[in-house]
Structure formats: structure tokens, C-alpha cells
């Protein structure tokens, strides 16, 4: 990023930027700043739970309370089907990756604005800020996974080979959160409306993902105005559709892994991440000016 700060009384000027072209993805540079990345991740975790009475317990309170409320409202009051699975686990399983995704997306979106003071002082790859905010949420994710494992033992759910797909779904969740985070944080530092819209966007995405319901309710074929198409392929463009339903299928084993949603979601997540990087790099030069 090239950011020049003119000084009226001095013949010199301060230039905060890298020594190479901004048109290329500098993966080597990101590796060179790996120590800074680790520090930023650690700082995110430390600041998040500073002066918190419950500390890391919030990592399990959030999905636990949400699952209980969903179980009561949608499971018992609305009487929605849980495909033969335990009502509580039906809602808690997808909430584990969804809570991580939602928090990572929110933190990633706010990462540039909340670190605005750093942007005009020294050069470092700005992309480290949203990536560190996203990665830091993995700690909460793994804590929630431990709780999920304990609940499976209590409920007497047997383990199955489908659990091997969980690492793939975790990577897909991270790629989706990082890609959307890059887009939104680059927009948020220039347009502060994004800060107010992110809560609504996350809520909307949850309803578009199979957290409350199963993706098995999405038909394989639909005809509208004489045109027949596969709505599952369109639905799968949301990467979290395959992640949430895949998580539920892998853990509970009550239905098959939705490979169609995972395949479409993987392509979609990679496209979102790649275009997010391009957009972020394109806007990087104005961050210090508008922060």
C-alpha cells in the first residue's frame, strides 16, 4: 500500500508501504510476517476475554442457550421434524460451526476499523488483521466441539466414519468466513453503514442456512414458469449450507452427507475468498486515508 503523508515544514515525506508492486499477492511477505500474525491472533483472544467473569465459558454458553431456545420454539412449539434425531442435538450440531462462522465474520468485518490507529503508523500486510480475527475464533470452535463430544456420549450417539469429513467442513467454514470478512472489512472502513448492517446480514445468512431446519427439505427439482431447475445447487452457493447440514449429518448419522451442497459451497467459498483478496488489495491504498 502506498500512503503518503505530506509535512508542510519538512522537505521529507513519510511513505508507509511495501517495496514491491501491489498488483501481486505477496504470499512470501505474509510468511515473513508470520510472527506478527501469531501475535495478532493471541491479542484477539486475550482482549476478547479480558475483564470477563465467565471468560472462555462464553464459547459454549452462546451455542448452548441458542440450541435450547430453538429446541423449545421450533422443536416443541412449532413441531418441526428433526429427522429422527435428538431435538437438542439436531439444533446444537449446526450451531457449533455456525456460531464460529458468525462471530468470525463479525470480528473480521470490524478488524480494520477497530485497528485504525495502526494503519497510519507502520507498514505491515493489512490482510493479516481480518485473517487473525477469523482465525482467533477457532479457539471457541474447538471448545464447543469438546462440549458436543460430551453431549454425544451422554445421549449415547455412536461414532461413525462420517466424522472424518469434519476437518474438511471446518476448512470450508474458515475459507467462507475469511472471504466474506475480507469483502466486508474493506467496505466497512470506507462505508460505516456496514457496521450497522452486519448484524442483519448474519441473521439473514442463518435463515438461509440449514441451522433451524434440515437441507433435506430443499427439493432436487423445481419448475417455475415452465423452467425446471435444481434449487439445491442454488441453495448450495451459500457455503454454510453444506457446512451446517454436513456437520449435522456427520455427527448424528441420521442422513447422508450432502456432498452436492458441500461441492457447490466449496467452489463458492474459494471464489468468495479469491475475489475478496482482490478487492481488499485494490482498496488497500486508501485504508490509512479513510480510517
PDB file of C-alpha atoms in Angstrom, residues 27-273:
ATOM      1  CA  UNK A  27       2.475 -14.841  -0.183  1.00  0.00           C
ATOM      2  CA  UNK A  28       6.169 -14.693   0.706  1.00  0.00           C
ATOM      3  CA  UNK A  29       5.570 -11.429   2.512  1.00  0.00           C
ATOM      4  CA  UNK A  30       2.719 -12.954   4.508  1.00  0.00           C
ATOM      5  CA  UNK A  31       5.083 -15.751   5.554  1.00  0.00           C
ATOM      6  CA  UNK A  32       7.698 -13.198   6.587  1.00  0.00           C
ATOM      7  CA  UNK A  33       5.121 -11.560   8.883  1.00  0.00           C
ATOM      8  CA  UNK A  34       4.033 -14.887  10.446  1.00  0.00           C
ATOM      9  CA  UNK A  35       5.212 -13.818  13.907  1.00  0.00           C
ATOM     10  CA  UNK A  36       3.025 -10.717  13.703  1.00  0.00           C
ATOM     11  CA  UNK A  37       0.106 -12.892  12.602  1.00  0.00           C
ATOM     12  CA  UNK A  38       0.544 -15.153  15.635  1.00  0.00           C
ATOM     13  CA  UNK A  39       0.718 -12.097  17.878  1.00  0.00           C
ATOM     14  CA  UNK A  40      -2.467 -10.634  16.384  1.00  0.00           C
ATOM     15  CA  UNK A  41      -4.314 -13.938  16.908  1.00  0.00           C
ATOM     16  CA  UNK A  42      -3.140 -14.126  20.518  1.00  0.00           C
ATOM     17  CA  UNK A  43      -4.098 -10.490  21.092  1.00  0.00           C
ATOM     18  CA  UNK A  44      -7.603 -11.101  19.688  1.00  0.00           C
ATOM     19  CA  UNK A  45      -8.134 -13.974  22.119  1.00  0.00           C
ATOM     20  CA  UNK A  46      -6.651 -12.124  25.086  1.00  0.00           C
ATOM     21  CA  UNK A  47      -8.624  -8.906  24.513  1.00  0.00           C
ATOM     22  CA  UNK A  48     -11.883 -10.777  23.905  1.00  0.00           C
ATOM     23  CA  UNK A  49     -11.950 -12.306  27.369  1.00  0.00           C
ATOM     24  CA  UNK A  50     -10.198  -9.503  29.292  1.00  0.00           C
ATOM     25  CA  UNK A  51     -12.191  -8.483  32.380  1.00  0.00           C
ATOM     26  CA  UNK A  52     -14.780 -11.175  31.607  1.00  0.00           C
ATOM     27  CA  UNK A  53     -16.157 -13.027  34.634  1.00  0.00           C
ATOM     28  CA  UNK A  54     -17.088 -16.135  32.603  1.00  0.00           C
ATOM     29  CA  UNK A  55     -14.123 -15.988  30.204  1.00  0.00           C
ATOM     30  CA  UNK A  56     -13.874 -18.856  27.716  1.00  0.00           C
ATOM     31  CA  UNK A  57     -17.195 -20.208  29.022  1.00  0.00           C
ATOM     32  CA  UNK A  58     -18.901 -17.853  26.574  1.00  0.00           C
ATOM     33  CA  UNK A  59     -17.685 -20.171  23.810  1.00  0.00           C
ATOM     34  CA  UNK A  60     -20.204 -22.800  24.966  1.00  0.00           C
ATOM     35  CA  UNK A  61     -22.873 -20.569  26.507  1.00  0.00           C
ATOM     36  CA  UNK A  62     -23.766 -18.954  23.176  1.00  0.00           C
ATOM     37  CA  UNK A  63     -24.487 -22.133  21.142  1.00  0.00           C
ATOM     38  CA  UNK A  64     -25.886 -23.938  24.191  1.00  0.00           C
ATOM     39  CA  UNK A  65     -28.507 -21.304  25.005  1.00  0.00           C
ATOM     40  CA  UNK A  66     -29.363 -20.815  21.312  1.00  0.00           C
ATOM     41  CA  UNK A  67     -29.909 -24.582  20.897  1.00  0.00           C
ATOM     42  CA  UNK A  68     -32.171 -24.735  23.955  1.00  0.00           C
ATOM     43  CA  UNK A  69     -34.311 -21.851  22.672  1.00  0.00           C
ATOM     44  CA  UNK A  70     -34.538 -23.366  19.168  1.00  0.00           C
ATOM     45  CA  UNK A  71     -35.445 -26.758  20.628  1.00  0.00           C
ATOM     46  CA  UNK A  72     -38.315 -25.235  22.605  1.00  0.00           C
ATOM     47  CA  UNK A  73     -39.609 -22.882  19.893  1.00  0.00           C
ATOM     48  CA  UNK A  74     -39.112 -24.907  16.722  1.00  0.00           C
ATOM     49  CA  UNK A  75     -38.914 -28.441  18.131  1.00  0.00           C
ATOM     50  CA  UNK A  76     -41.752 -28.438  20.640  1.00  0.00           C
ATOM     51  CA  UNK A  77     -43.940 -25.377  19.942  1.00  0.00           C
ATOM     52  CA  UNK A  78     -43.758 -25.415  16.110  1.00  0.00           C
ATOM     53  CA  UNK A  79     -43.332 -29.206  15.983  1.00  0.00           C
ATOM     54  CA  UNK A  80     -40.729 -29.155  13.202  1.00  0.00           C
ATOM     55  CA  UNK A  81     -39.257 -32.523  12.210  1.00  0.00           C
ATOM     56  CA  UNK A  82     -35.739 -33.387  13.382  1.00  0.00           C
ATOM     57  CA  UNK A  83     -35.312 -36.373  11.021  1.00  0.00           C
ATOM     58  CA  UNK A  84     -35.464 -38.818  13.921  1.00  0.00           C
ATOM     59  CA  UNK A  85     -32.556 -37.245  15.775  1.00  0.00           C
ATOM     60  CA  UNK A  86     -32.499 -35.906  19.315  1.00  0.00           C
ATOM     61  CA  UNK A  87     -34.189 -32.495  19.242  1.00  0.00           C
ATOM     62  CA  UNK A  88     -31.430 -30.819  21.195  1.00  0.00           C
ATOM     63  CA  UNK A  89     -28.556 -32.309  19.174  1.00  0.00           C
ATOM     64  CA  UNK A  90     -30.386 -31.543  15.925  1.00  0.00           C
ATOM     65  CA  UNK A  91     -30.078 -27.830  16.702  1.00  0.00           C
ATOM     66  CA  UNK A  92     -26.805 -27.879  18.629  1.00  0.00           C
ATOM     67  CA  UNK A  93     -24.723 -29.672  15.926  1.00  0.00           C
ATOM     68  CA  UNK A  94     -25.045 -26.990  13.202  1.00  0.00           C
ATOM     69  CA  UNK A  95     -24.833 -24.215  15.798  1.00  0.00           C
ATOM     70  CA  UNK A  96     -21.236 -25.210  16.614  1.00  0.00           C
ATOM     71  CA  UNK A  97     -19.844 -24.235  13.164  1.00  0.00           C
ATOM     72  CA  UNK A  98     -22.476 -21.539  12.626  1.00  0.00           C
ATOM     73  CA  UNK A  99     -21.610 -19.676  15.861  1.00  0.00           C
ATOM     74  CA  UNK A 100     -17.918 -19.758  14.933  1.00  0.00           C
ATOM     75  CA  UNK A 101     -18.664 -18.536  11.399  1.00  0.00           C
ATOM     76  CA  UNK A 102     -20.967 -15.728  12.576  1.00  0.00           C
ATOM     77  CA  UNK A 103     -18.517 -14.467  15.208  1.00  0.00           C
ATOM     78  CA  UNK A 104     -15.534 -14.761  12.850  1.00  0.00           C
ATOM     79  CA  UNK A 105     -17.413 -12.818  10.169  1.00  0.00           C
ATOM     80  CA  UNK A 106     -18.416 -10.095  12.639  1.00  0.00           C
ATOM     81  CA  UNK A 107     -14.893  -9.790  14.066  1.00  0.00           C
ATOM     82  CA  UNK A 108     -13.292  -9.860  10.628  1.00  0.00           C
ATOM     83  CA  UNK A 109     -15.615  -7.128   9.379  1.00  0.00           C
ATOM     84  CA  UNK A 110     -14.693  -4.863  12.313  1.00  0.00           C
ATOM     85  CA  UNK A 111     -10.965  -5.666  12.209  1.00  0.00           C
ATOM     86  CA  UNK A 112      -9.772  -2.679  10.142  1.00  0.00           C
ATOM     87  CA  UNK A 113     -11.955  -0.097  11.873  1.00  0.00           C
ATOM     88  CA  UNK A 114     -11.018  -1.312  15.348  1.00  0.00           C
ATOM     89  CA  UNK A 115      -7.306  -1.190  14.434  1.00  0.00           C
ATOM     90  CA  UNK A 116      -7.463   2.116  12.544  1.00  0.00           C
ATOM     91  CA  UNK A 117      -4.722   3.667  14.676  1.00  0.00           C
ATOM     92  CA  UNK A 118      -2.212   1.093  13.391  1.00  0.00           C
ATOM     93  CA  UNK A 119      -2.905   1.739   9.720  1.00  0.00           C
ATOM     94  CA  UNK A 120      -1.273   5.173   9.539  1.00  0.00           C
ATOM     95  CA  UNK A 121       1.799   4.401  11.642  1.00  0.00           C
ATOM     96  CA  UNK A 122       3.668   1.474  10.163  1.00  0.00           C
ATOM     97  CA  UNK A 123       3.502  -0.833   7.197  1.00  0.00           C
ATOM     98  CA  UNK A 124       2.513  -4.463   7.534  1.00  0.00           C
ATOM     99  CA  UNK A 125       0.259  -6.600   5.335  1.00  0.00           C
ATOM    100  CA  UNK A 126      -3.194  -5.248   6.246  1.00  0.00           C
ATOM    101  CA  UNK A 127      -4.786  -8.550   5.283  1.00  0.00           C
ATOM    102  CA  UNK A 128      -3.340 -10.004   8.496  1.00  0.00           C
ATOM    103  CA  UNK A 129      -5.929  -8.108  10.556  1.00  0.00           C
ATOM    104  CA  UNK A 130      -9.112  -9.784   9.193  1.00  0.00           C
ATOM    105  CA  UNK A 131      -7.352 -13.145   8.867  1.00  0.00           C
ATOM    106  CA  UNK A 132      -6.191 -13.001  12.504  1.00  0.00           C
ATOM    107  CA  UNK A 133      -9.689 -12.041  13.696  1.00  0.00           C
ATOM    108  CA  UNK A 134     -11.130 -15.014  11.801  1.00  0.00           C
ATOM    109  CA  UNK A 135      -8.501 -17.499  12.993  1.00  0.00           C
ATOM    110  CA  UNK A 136      -8.840 -16.442  16.637  1.00  0.00           C
ATOM    111  CA  UNK A 137     -12.415 -17.739  16.683  1.00  0.00           C
ATOM    112  CA  UNK A 138     -11.120 -21.295  16.215  1.00  0.00           C
ATOM    113  CA  UNK A 139     -10.446 -21.496  19.949  1.00  0.00           C
ATOM    114  CA  UNK A 140     -14.159 -21.034  20.698  1.00  0.00           C
ATOM    115  CA  UNK A 141     -14.976 -23.566  17.989  1.00  0.00           C
ATOM    116  CA  UNK A 142     -12.795 -26.286  19.496  1.00  0.00           C
ATOM    117  CA  UNK A 143     -14.160 -25.625  22.992  1.00  0.00           C
ATOM    118  CA  UNK A 144     -17.708 -26.025  21.643  1.00  0.00           C
ATOM    119  CA  UNK A 145     -16.613 -29.232  19.876  1.00  0.00           C
ATOM    120  CA  UNK A 146     -15.495 -30.688  23.208  1.00  0.00           C
ATOM    121  CA  UNK A 147     -18.942 -29.947  24.645  1.00  0.00           C
ATOM    122  CA  UNK A 148     -20.559 -31.558  21.599  1.00  0.00           C
ATOM    123  CA  UNK A 149     -18.449 -34.698  22.093  1.00  0.00           C
ATOM    124  CA  UNK A 150     -19.546 -34.862  25.738  1.00  0.00           C
ATOM    125  CA  UNK A 151     -23.199 -34.478  24.749  1.00  0.00           C
ATOM    126  CA  UNK A 152     -22.877 -37.303  22.205  1.00  0.00           C
ATOM    127  CA  UNK A 153     -21.583 -39.597  24.936  1.00  0.00           C
ATOM    128  CA  UNK A 154     -24.426 -38.585  27.271  1.00  0.00           C
ATOM    129  CA  UNK A 155     -27.046 -39.110  24.532  1.00  0.00           C
ATOM    130  CA  UNK A 156     -25.500 -42.469  23.603  1.00  0.00           C
ATOM    131  CA  UNK A 157     -24.849 -41.490  19.973  1.00  0.00           C
ATOM    132  CA  UNK A 158     -22.350 -43.922  18.420  1.00  0.00           C
ATOM    133  CA  UNK A 159     -19.391 -42.607  16.437  1.00  0.00           C
ATOM    134  CA  UNK A 160     -19.253 -43.305  12.699  1.00  0.00           C
ATOM    135  CA  UNK A 161     -16.816 -42.954   9.812  1.00  0.00           C
ATOM    136  CA  UNK A 162     -18.636 -39.854   8.565  1.00  0.00           C
ATOM    137  CA  UNK A 163     -16.891 -37.861  11.301  1.00  0.00           C
ATOM    138  CA  UNK A 164     -13.790 -37.881   9.055  1.00  0.00           C
ATOM    139  CA  UNK A 165     -15.463 -35.167   6.967  1.00  0.00           C
ATOM    140  CA  UNK A 166     -15.422 -32.673   9.857  1.00  0.00           C
ATOM    141  CA  UNK A 167     -11.901 -31.295   9.104  1.00  0.00           C
ATOM    142  CA  UNK A 168     -13.000 -30.567   5.507  1.00  0.00           C
ATOM    143  CA  UNK A 169     -16.117 -28.776   6.758  1.00  0.00           C
ATOM    144  CA  UNK A 170     -14.028 -26.782   9.246  1.00  0.00           C
ATOM    145  CA  UNK A 171     -11.691 -25.590   6.489  1.00  0.00           C
ATOM    146  CA  UNK A 172     -14.689 -24.698   4.310  1.00  0.00           C
ATOM    147  CA  UNK A 173     -16.185 -22.696   7.183  1.00  0.00           C
ATOM    148  CA  UNK A 174     -12.929 -20.779   7.677  1.00  0.00           C
ATOM    149  CA  UNK A 175     -12.496 -20.047   3.959  1.00  0.00           C
ATOM    150  CA  UNK A 176     -16.067 -18.718   3.748  1.00  0.00           C
ATOM    151  CA  UNK A 177     -15.670 -16.548   6.861  1.00  0.00           C
ATOM    152  CA  UNK A 178     -12.289 -15.201   5.713  1.00  0.00           C
ATOM    153  CA  UNK A 179     -13.523 -14.442   2.185  1.00  0.00           C
ATOM    154  CA  UNK A 180     -16.648 -12.613   3.314  1.00  0.00           C
ATOM    155  CA  UNK A 181     -14.654 -10.893   6.064  1.00  0.00           C
ATOM    156  CA  UNK A 182     -12.188  -9.507   3.509  1.00  0.00           C
ATOM    157  CA  UNK A 183     -15.014  -8.097   1.420  1.00  0.00           C
ATOM    158  CA  UNK A 184     -16.896  -6.582   4.336  1.00  0.00           C
ATOM    159  CA  UNK A 185     -13.943  -5.133   6.271  1.00  0.00           C
ATOM    160  CA  UNK A 186     -12.673  -3.353   3.143  1.00  0.00           C
ATOM    161  CA  UNK A 187     -16.176  -1.933   2.670  1.00  0.00           C
ATOM    162  CA  UNK A 188     -16.651  -1.153   6.372  1.00  0.00           C
ATOM    163  CA  UNK A 189     -13.617   1.105   6.687  1.00  0.00           C
ATOM    164  CA  UNK A 190     -14.895   3.248   3.825  1.00  0.00           C
ATOM    165  CA  UNK A 191     -18.639   2.942   4.438  1.00  0.00           C
ATOM    166  CA  UNK A 192     -19.535   2.762   8.126  1.00  0.00           C
ATOM    167  CA  UNK A 193     -23.049   1.582   7.170  1.00  0.00           C
ATOM    168  CA  UNK A 194     -21.560  -1.918   7.031  1.00  0.00           C
ATOM    169  CA  UNK A 195     -21.039  -1.780  10.797  1.00  0.00           C
ATOM    170  CA  UNK A 196     -24.795  -1.399  11.317  1.00  0.00           C
ATOM    171  CA  UNK A 197     -25.764  -3.855   8.591  1.00  0.00           C
ATOM    172  CA  UNK A 198     -23.537  -6.760   9.675  1.00  0.00           C
ATOM    173  CA  UNK A 199     -25.898  -7.924  12.447  1.00  0.00           C
ATOM    174  CA  UNK A 200     -28.785  -8.051   9.974  1.00  0.00           C
ATOM    175  CA  UNK A 201     -26.615  -9.800   7.364  1.00  0.00           C
ATOM    176  CA  UNK A 202     -25.530 -12.507   9.821  1.00  0.00           C
ATOM    177  CA  UNK A 203     -29.115 -13.087  10.924  1.00  0.00           C
ATOM    178  CA  UNK A 204     -30.256 -13.307   7.308  1.00  0.00           C
ATOM    179  CA  UNK A 205     -27.495 -15.799   6.483  1.00  0.00           C
ATOM    180  CA  UNK A 206     -28.574 -18.005   9.387  1.00  0.00           C
ATOM    181  CA  UNK A 207     -32.085 -18.285   7.961  1.00  0.00           C
ATOM    182  CA  UNK A 208     -30.555 -19.076   4.560  1.00  0.00           C
ATOM    183  CA  UNK A 209     -28.514 -21.884   6.146  1.00  0.00           C
ATOM    184  CA  UNK A 210     -29.912 -25.210   7.460  1.00  0.00           C
ATOM    185  CA  UNK A 211     -29.475 -24.375  11.131  1.00  0.00           C
ATOM    186  CA  UNK A 212     -33.141 -24.365  12.187  1.00  0.00           C
ATOM    187  CA  UNK A 213     -34.255 -26.840   9.520  1.00  0.00           C
ATOM    188  CA  UNK A 214     -32.688 -29.675   7.549  1.00  0.00           C
ATOM    189  CA  UNK A 215     -31.499 -29.128   3.981  1.00  0.00           C
ATOM    190  CA  UNK A 216     -33.361 -32.330   3.083  1.00  0.00           C
ATOM    191  CA  UNK A 217     -36.433 -30.054   2.840  1.00  0.00           C
ATOM    192  CA  UNK A 218     -34.893 -28.413  -0.254  1.00  0.00           C
ATOM    193  CA  UNK A 219     -36.217 -30.314  -3.324  1.00  0.00           C
ATOM    194  CA  UNK A 220     -33.950 -31.694  -6.059  1.00  0.00           C
ATOM    195  CA  UNK A 221     -36.118 -30.252  -8.817  1.00  0.00           C
ATOM    196  CA  UNK A 222     -38.471 -27.302  -9.112  1.00  0.00           C
ATOM    197  CA  UNK A 223     -40.403 -25.853 -12.047  1.00  0.00           C
ATOM    198  CA  UNK A 224     -41.157 -22.125 -12.148  1.00  0.00           C
ATOM    199  CA  UNK A 225     -42.837 -20.514 -15.174  1.00  0.00           C
ATOM    200  CA  UNK A 226     -42.134 -23.628 -17.212  1.00  0.00           C
ATOM    201  CA  UNK A 227     -38.427 -23.673 -16.354  1.00  0.00           C
ATOM    202  CA  UNK A 228     -37.135 -26.662 -14.380  1.00  0.00           C
ATOM    203  CA  UNK A 229     -34.021 -26.267 -12.268  1.00  0.00           C
ATOM    204  CA  UNK A 230     -32.261 -27.771  -9.236  1.00  0.00           C
ATOM    205  CA  UNK A 231     -32.828 -25.411  -6.279  1.00  0.00           C
ATOM    206  CA  UNK A 232     -30.277 -27.320  -4.146  1.00  0.00           C
ATOM    207  CA  UNK A 233     -27.468 -26.146  -6.405  1.00  0.00           C
ATOM    208  CA  UNK A 234     -28.569 -22.521  -5.941  1.00  0.00           C
ATOM    209  CA  UNK A 235     -29.061 -23.084  -2.218  1.00  0.00           C
ATOM    210  CA  UNK A 236     -25.549 -24.596  -2.016  1.00  0.00           C
ATOM    211  CA  UNK A 237     -23.968 -21.350  -3.245  1.00  0.00           C
ATOM    212  CA  UNK A 238     -24.140 -20.357   0.404  1.00  0.00           C
ATOM    213  CA  UNK A 239     -21.030 -22.224   1.702  1.00  0.00           C
ATOM    214  CA  UNK A 240     -22.545 -22.550   5.166  1.00  0.00           C
ATOM    215  CA  UNK A 241     -25.410 -24.634   3.750  1.00  0.00           C
ATOM    216  CA  UNK A 242     -23.057 -27.567   3.145  1.00  0.00           C
ATOM    217  CA  UNK A 243     -21.140 -26.924   6.383  1.00  0.00           C
ATOM    218  CA  UNK A 244     -24.178 -26.773   8.694  1.00  0.00           C
ATOM    219  CA  UNK A 245     -26.030 -29.722   7.181  1.00  0.00           C
ATOM    220  CA  UNK A 246     -22.797 -31.676   6.686  1.00  0.00           C
ATOM    221  CA  UNK A 247     -21.939 -31.216  10.345  1.00  0.00           C
ATOM    222  CA  UNK A 248     -25.370 -32.474  11.391  1.00  0.00           C
ATOM    223  CA  UNK A 249     -25.170 -35.478   9.041  1.00  0.00           C
ATOM    224  CA  UNK A 250     -21.616 -36.416  10.049  1.00  0.00           C
ATOM    225  CA  UNK A 251     -22.213 -36.229  13.794  1.00  0.00           C
ATOM    226  CA  UNK A 252     -25.725 -37.661  14.060  1.00  0.00           C
ATOM    227  CA  UNK A 253     -25.566 -40.074  11.114  1.00  0.00           C
ATOM    228  CA  UNK A 254     -29.339 -39.874  10.597  1.00  0.00           C
ATOM    229  CA  UNK A 255     -28.999 -38.999   6.892  1.00  0.00           C
ATOM    230  CA  UNK A 256     -26.371 -38.985   4.155  1.00  0.00           C
ATOM    231  CA  UNK A 257     -23.619 -36.376   3.876  1.00  0.00           C
ATOM    232  CA  UNK A 258     -24.917 -33.631   1.499  1.00  0.00           C
ATOM    233  CA  UNK A 259     -21.977 -33.825  -0.916  1.00  0.00           C
ATOM    234  CA  UNK A 260     -23.832 -31.791  -3.535  1.00  0.00           C
ATOM    235  CA  UNK A 261     -24.121 -28.823  -1.162  1.00  0.00           C
ATOM    236  CA  UNK A 262     -20.523 -29.239   0.014  1.00  0.00           C
ATOM    237  CA  UNK A 263     -19.164 -29.376  -3.559  1.00  0.00           C
ATOM    238  CA  UNK A 264     -21.044 -26.262  -4.704  1.00  0.00           C
ATOM    239  CA  UNK A 265     -20.248 -24.483  -1.435  1.00  0.00           C
ATOM    240  CA  UNK A 266     -16.524 -25.274  -1.769  1.00  0.00           C
ATOM    241  CA  UNK A 267     -16.354 -23.682  -5.213  1.00  0.00           C
ATOM    242  CA  UNK A 268     -18.378 -20.718  -3.972  1.00  0.00           C
ATOM    243  CA  UNK A 269     -16.154 -20.248  -0.899  1.00  0.00           C
ATOM    244  CA  UNK A 270     -12.956 -20.284  -2.988  1.00  0.00           C
ATOM    245  CA  UNK A 271     -14.425 -17.712  -5.386  1.00  0.00           C
ATOM    246  CA  UNK A 272     -15.513 -15.504  -2.464  1.00  0.00           C
ATOM    247  CA  UNK A 273     -12.042 -15.735  -0.884  1.00  0.00           C
TER     248      UNK A 273
END
